[in-house]
Short mmCIF file of C-alpha atoms and ligand atoms in Angstrom, two decimals:
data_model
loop_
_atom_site.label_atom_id
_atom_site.label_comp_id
_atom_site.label_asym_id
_atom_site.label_seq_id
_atom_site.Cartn_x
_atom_site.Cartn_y
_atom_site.Cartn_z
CA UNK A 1 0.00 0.00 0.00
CA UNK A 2 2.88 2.13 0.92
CA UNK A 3 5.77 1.00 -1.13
CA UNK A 4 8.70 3.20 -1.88
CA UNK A 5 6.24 5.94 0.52
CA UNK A 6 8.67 7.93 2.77
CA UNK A 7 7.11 8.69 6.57
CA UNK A 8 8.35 10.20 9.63
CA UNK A 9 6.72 9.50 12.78
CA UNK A 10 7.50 11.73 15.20
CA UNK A 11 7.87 10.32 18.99
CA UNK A 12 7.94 6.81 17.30
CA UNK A 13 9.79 4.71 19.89
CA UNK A 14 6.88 3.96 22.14
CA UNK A 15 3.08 3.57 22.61
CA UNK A 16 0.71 5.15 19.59
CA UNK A 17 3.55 6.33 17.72
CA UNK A 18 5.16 2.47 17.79
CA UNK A 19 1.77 1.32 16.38
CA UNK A 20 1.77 3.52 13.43
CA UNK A 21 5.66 3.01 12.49
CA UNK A 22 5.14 -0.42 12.64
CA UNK A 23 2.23 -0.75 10.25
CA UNK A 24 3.60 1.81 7.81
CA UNK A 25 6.69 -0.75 7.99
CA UNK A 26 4.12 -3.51 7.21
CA UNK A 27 2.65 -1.99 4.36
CA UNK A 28 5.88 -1.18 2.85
CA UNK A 29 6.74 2.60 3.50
CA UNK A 30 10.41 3.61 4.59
CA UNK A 31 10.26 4.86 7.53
CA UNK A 32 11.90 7.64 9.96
CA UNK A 33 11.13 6.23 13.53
CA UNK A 34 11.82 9.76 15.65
CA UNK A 35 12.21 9.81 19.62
CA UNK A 36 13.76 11.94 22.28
CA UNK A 37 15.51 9.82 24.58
CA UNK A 38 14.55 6.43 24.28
CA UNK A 39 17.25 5.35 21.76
CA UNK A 40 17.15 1.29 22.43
CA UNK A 41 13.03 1.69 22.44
CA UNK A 42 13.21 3.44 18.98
CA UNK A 43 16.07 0.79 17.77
CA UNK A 44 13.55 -1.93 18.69
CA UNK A 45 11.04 -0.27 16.33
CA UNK A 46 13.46 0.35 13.51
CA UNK A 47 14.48 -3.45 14.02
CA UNK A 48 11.46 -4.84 13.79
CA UNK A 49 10.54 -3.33 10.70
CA UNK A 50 13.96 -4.28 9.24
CA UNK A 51 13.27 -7.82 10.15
CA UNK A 52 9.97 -7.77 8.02
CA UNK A 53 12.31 -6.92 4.47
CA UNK A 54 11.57 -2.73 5.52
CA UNK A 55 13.73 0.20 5.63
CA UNK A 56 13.73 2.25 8.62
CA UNK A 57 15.77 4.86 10.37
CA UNK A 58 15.74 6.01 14.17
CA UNK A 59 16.68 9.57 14.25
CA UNK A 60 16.85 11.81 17.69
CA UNK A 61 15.45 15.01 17.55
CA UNK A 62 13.57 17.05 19.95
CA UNK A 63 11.15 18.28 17.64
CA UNK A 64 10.00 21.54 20.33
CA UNK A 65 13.23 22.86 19.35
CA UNK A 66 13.04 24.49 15.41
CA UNK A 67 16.29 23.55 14.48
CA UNK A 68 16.27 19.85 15.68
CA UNK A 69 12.93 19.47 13.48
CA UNK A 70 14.33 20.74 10.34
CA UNK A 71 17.73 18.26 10.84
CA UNK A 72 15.15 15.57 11.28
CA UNK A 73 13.34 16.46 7.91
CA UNK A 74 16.51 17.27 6.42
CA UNK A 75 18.03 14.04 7.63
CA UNK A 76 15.27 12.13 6.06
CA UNK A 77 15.55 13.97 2.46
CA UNK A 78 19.00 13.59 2.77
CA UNK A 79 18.83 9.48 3.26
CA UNK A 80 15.67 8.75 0.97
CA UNK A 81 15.10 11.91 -1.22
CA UNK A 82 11.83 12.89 -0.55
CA UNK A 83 8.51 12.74 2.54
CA UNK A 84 5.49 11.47 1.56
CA UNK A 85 3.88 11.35 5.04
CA UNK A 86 4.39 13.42 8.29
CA UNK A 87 2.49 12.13 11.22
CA UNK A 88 3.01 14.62 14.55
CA UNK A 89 2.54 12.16 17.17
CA UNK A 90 5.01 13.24 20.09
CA UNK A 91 3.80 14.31 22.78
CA UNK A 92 3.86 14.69 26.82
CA UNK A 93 1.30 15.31 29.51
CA UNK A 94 2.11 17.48 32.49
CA UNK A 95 -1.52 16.93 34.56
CA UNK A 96 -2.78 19.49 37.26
CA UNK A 97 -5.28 21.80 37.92
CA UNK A 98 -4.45 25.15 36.56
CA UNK A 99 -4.36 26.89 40.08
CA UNK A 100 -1.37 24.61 40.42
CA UNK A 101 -0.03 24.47 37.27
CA UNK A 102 3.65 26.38 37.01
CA UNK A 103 4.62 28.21 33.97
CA UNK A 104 7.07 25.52 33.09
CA UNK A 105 4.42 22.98 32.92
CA UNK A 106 2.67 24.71 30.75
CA UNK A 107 5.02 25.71 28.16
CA UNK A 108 6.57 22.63 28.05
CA UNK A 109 3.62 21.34 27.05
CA UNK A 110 2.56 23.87 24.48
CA UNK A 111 5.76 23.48 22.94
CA UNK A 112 6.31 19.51 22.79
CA UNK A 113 2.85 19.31 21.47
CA UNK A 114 1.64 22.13 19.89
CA UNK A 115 4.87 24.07 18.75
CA UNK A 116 6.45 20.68 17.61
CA UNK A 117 3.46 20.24 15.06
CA UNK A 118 4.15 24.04 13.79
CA UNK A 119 7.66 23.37 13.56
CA UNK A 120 7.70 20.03 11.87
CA UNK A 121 5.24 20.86 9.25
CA UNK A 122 7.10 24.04 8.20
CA UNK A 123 10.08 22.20 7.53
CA UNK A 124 8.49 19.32 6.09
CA UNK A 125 6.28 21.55 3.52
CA UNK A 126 8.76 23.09 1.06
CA UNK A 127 9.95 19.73 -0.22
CA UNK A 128 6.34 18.63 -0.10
CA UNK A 129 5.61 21.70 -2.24
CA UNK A 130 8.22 20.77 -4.81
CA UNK A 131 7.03 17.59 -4.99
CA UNK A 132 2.67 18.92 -5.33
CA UNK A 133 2.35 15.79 -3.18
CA UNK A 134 2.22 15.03 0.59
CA UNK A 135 0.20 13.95 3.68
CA UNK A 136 0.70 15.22 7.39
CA UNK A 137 -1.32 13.85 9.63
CA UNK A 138 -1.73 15.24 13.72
CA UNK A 139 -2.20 14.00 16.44
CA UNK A 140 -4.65 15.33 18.43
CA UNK A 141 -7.11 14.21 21.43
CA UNK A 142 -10.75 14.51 22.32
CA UNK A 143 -9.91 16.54 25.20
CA UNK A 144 -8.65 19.27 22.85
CA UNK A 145 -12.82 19.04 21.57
CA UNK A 146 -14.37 18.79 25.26
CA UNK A 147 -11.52 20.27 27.62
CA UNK A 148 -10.49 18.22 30.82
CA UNK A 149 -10.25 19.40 34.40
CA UNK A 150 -6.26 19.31 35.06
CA UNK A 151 -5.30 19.14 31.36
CA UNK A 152 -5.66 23.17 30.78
CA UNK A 153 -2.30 23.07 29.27
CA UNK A 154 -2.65 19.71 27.10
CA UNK A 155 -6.27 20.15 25.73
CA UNK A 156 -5.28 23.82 25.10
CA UNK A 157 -2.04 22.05 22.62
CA UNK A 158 -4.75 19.65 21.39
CA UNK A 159 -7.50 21.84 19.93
CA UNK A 160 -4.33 24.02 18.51
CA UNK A 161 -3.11 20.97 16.68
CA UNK A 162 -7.13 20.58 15.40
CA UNK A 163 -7.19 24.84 14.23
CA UNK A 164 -3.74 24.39 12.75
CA UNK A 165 -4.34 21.07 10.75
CA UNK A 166 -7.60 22.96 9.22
CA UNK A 167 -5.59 26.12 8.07
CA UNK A 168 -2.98 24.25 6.82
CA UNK A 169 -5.21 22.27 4.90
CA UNK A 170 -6.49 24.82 3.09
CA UNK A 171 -2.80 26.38 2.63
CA UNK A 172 -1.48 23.59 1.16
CA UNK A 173 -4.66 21.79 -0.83
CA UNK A 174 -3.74 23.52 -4.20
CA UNK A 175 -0.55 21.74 -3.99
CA UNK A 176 -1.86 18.31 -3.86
CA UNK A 177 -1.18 18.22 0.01
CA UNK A 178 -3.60 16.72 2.62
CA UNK A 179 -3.80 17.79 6.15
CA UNK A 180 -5.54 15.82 8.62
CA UNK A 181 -5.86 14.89 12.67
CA UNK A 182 -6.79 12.04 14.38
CA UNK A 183 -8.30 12.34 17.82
CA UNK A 184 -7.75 9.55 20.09
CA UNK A 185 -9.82 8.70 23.33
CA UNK A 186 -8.24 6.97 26.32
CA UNK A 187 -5.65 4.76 24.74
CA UNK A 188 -3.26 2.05 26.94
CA UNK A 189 0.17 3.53 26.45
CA UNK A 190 2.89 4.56 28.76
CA UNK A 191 1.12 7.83 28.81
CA UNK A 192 -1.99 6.67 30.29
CA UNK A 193 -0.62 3.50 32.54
CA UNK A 194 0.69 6.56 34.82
CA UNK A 195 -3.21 7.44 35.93
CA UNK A 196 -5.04 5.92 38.65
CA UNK A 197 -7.03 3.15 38.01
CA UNK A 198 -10.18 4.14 39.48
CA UNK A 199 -9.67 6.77 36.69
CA UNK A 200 -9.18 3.96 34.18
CA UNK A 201 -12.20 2.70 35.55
CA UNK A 202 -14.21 5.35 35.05
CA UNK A 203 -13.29 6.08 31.72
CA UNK A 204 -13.62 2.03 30.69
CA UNK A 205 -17.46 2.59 31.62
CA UNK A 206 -18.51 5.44 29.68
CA UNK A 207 -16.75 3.94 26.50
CA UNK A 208 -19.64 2.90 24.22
CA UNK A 209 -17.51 -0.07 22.67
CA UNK A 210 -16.78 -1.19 25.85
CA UNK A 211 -13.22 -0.93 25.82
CA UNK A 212 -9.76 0.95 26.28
CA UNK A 213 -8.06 1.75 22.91
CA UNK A 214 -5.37 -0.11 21.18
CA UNK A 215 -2.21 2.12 19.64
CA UNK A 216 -2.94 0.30 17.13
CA UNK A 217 -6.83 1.32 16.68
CA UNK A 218 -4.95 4.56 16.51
CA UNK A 219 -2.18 3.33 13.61
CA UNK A 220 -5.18 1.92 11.66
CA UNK A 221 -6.79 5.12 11.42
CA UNK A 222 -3.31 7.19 10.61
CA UNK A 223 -2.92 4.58 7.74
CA UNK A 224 -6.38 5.42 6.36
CA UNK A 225 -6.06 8.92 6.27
CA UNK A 226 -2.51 8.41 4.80
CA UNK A 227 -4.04 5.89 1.84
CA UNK A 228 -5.30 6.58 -1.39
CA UNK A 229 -8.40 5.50 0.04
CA UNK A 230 -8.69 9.16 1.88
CA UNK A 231 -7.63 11.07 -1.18
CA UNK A 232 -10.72 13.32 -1.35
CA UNK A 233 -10.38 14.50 2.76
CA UNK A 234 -8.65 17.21 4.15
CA UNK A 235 -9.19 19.18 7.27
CA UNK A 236 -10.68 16.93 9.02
CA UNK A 237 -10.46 15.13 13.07
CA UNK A 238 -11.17 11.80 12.82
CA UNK A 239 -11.93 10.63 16.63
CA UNK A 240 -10.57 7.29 17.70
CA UNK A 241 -12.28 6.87 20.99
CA UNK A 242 -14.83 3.85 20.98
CA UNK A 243 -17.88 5.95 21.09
CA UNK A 244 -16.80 8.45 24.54
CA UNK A 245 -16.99 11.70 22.56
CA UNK A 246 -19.86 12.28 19.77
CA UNK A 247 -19.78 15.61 18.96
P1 NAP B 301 3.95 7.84 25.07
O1 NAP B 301 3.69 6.38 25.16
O2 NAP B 301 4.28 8.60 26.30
O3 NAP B 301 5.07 8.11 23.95
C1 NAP B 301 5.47 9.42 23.69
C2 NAP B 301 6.44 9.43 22.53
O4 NAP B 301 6.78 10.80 22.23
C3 NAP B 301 7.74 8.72 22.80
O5 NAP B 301 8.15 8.09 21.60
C4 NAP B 301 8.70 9.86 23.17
O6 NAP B 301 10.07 9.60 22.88
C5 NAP B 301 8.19 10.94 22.23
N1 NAP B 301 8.55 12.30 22.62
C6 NAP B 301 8.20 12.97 23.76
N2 NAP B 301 8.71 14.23 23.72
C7 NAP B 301 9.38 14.36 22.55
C8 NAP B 301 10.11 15.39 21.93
N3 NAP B 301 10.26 16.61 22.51
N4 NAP B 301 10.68 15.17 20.71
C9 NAP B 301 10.55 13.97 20.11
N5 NAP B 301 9.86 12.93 20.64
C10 NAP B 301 9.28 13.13 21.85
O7 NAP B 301 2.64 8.60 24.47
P2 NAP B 301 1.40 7.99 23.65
O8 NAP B 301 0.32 7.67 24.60
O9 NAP B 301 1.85 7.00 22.65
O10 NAP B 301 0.92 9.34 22.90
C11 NAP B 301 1.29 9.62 21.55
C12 NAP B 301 0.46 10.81 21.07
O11 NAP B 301 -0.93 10.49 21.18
C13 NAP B 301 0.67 12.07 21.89
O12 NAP B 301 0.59 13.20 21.05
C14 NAP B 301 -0.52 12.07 22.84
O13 NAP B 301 -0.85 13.35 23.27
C15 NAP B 301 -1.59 11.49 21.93
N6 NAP B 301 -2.72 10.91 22.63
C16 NAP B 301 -2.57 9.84 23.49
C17 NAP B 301 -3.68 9.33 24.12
C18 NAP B 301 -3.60 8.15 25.05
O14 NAP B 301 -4.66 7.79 25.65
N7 NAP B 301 -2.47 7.51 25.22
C19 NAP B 301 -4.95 9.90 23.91
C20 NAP B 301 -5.06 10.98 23.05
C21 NAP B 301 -3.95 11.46 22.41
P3 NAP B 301 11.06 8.83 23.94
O15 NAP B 301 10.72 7.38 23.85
O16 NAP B 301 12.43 9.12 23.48
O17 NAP B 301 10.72 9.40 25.28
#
């Protein structure tokens, strides 16, 4: 589906951003498997797809710092020639009510997940431009739709990343480019195995479908929007939640 596709996954060592390496790796893309600090985690993921036949890369690259995020895009033109795909998936929580929250917790957060999707995107859309061909899909959440008490500072990033994927979009739709986000619901990652489980709980009963999210219910979506078989949407949130949200 994806052969001789370039994508970059940002934060794709662990959890959702694992899942939707791997499966581009399974359906035949090259792939750019991007992490922070987790070097043997990302290795594993490059690895793996190896091991299938693939090409993959891990590259390190805090992507809330500008010029880290262009060596990462330039590292990948440089290796395979061109992107085809961009998925902004890193991302970090910092949790507490805003009466509590410092200022550091709240810019770090802006800036690993909102200011990383700015960053990445620029960088990533001249050679897309050239080409009048690309995808870049974001990852968002529901809580950037409905808000969450002691997430002021994540759900703030999230709805950003769904207002910026819709003005891209219509930037970059005469050039053959489609710009998309997926909103997950309460998905078992590293990310989420931190919060209480009465919280797990909680959420677990007022999920329609019954159950927690998979990374890669997540990756399965990404791939969609990535495919052919999306080639008429742009702008859009796709929400990947089991039913929680309906909006
Ligand atoms: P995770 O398991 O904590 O993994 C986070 C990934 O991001 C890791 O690969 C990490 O790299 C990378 N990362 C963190 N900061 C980075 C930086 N500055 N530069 C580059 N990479 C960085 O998180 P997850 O649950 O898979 O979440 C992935 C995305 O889905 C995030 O955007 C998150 O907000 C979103 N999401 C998650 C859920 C959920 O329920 N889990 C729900 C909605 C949305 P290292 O391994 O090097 O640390």
């Amino acid at each position: 589906m994806f052969t001789d596709k370039v994508v970059i996954v940002t934060g794709g060592s662990r959890g959702i951003g694992k899942a939707i390496a791997l499966r581009f790796g399974s359906l035949g893309a090259k792939v750019a498997v991007n992490y922070l600090s987790n070097a043997a985690a990302a290795e594993e993921v490059v690895e793996a797809i190896r091991s299938q036949g693939g090409e993959a890369l891990a590259i390190r690259a805090d992507v809330g710092d500008p010029a880290e995020a262009s060596a990462l895009i330039e590292q990948v033109l440089e290796t395979w020639g061109r992107v085809d795909c961009l998925v902004n998936n890193a991302g970090i929580t910092r949790d507490t009510l805003l009466l509590r929250m410092t200022e550091e917790a709240w810019s770090s957060v802006i800036n690993t997940n909102l200011t990383s999707v700015y960053n990445c995107t620029k960088a990533v859309l001249r050679p897309m431009f050239k080409q009048r061909s690309g995808v870049i899909i974001n990852i968002a959440s529901v809580v950037g739709i409905i808000g969450n008490a002691g997430q002021a500072n994540y759900a703030a990033a999230k709805a950003g990343i769904i207002a910026f994927t819709k003005s891209i979009a219509r930037e970059a739709a005469a050039r053959n480019i489609r710009v998309n986000a997926v909103a997950p619901g309460f998905i078992e990652s590293d990310m989420t195995a931190k919060l209480p489980p009465e919280v797990v709980a909680q959420y677990q009963n007022n999920i329609p479908l019954g159950r927690l999210g998979s990374p890669d219910d997540v990756a399965k979506a990404v791939t969609f929007l990535a495919s052919e078989d999306a080639s008429y949407i742009t702008g859009q949130t796709l929400v990947v939640d089991g039913g929680l949200v309906m909006y």
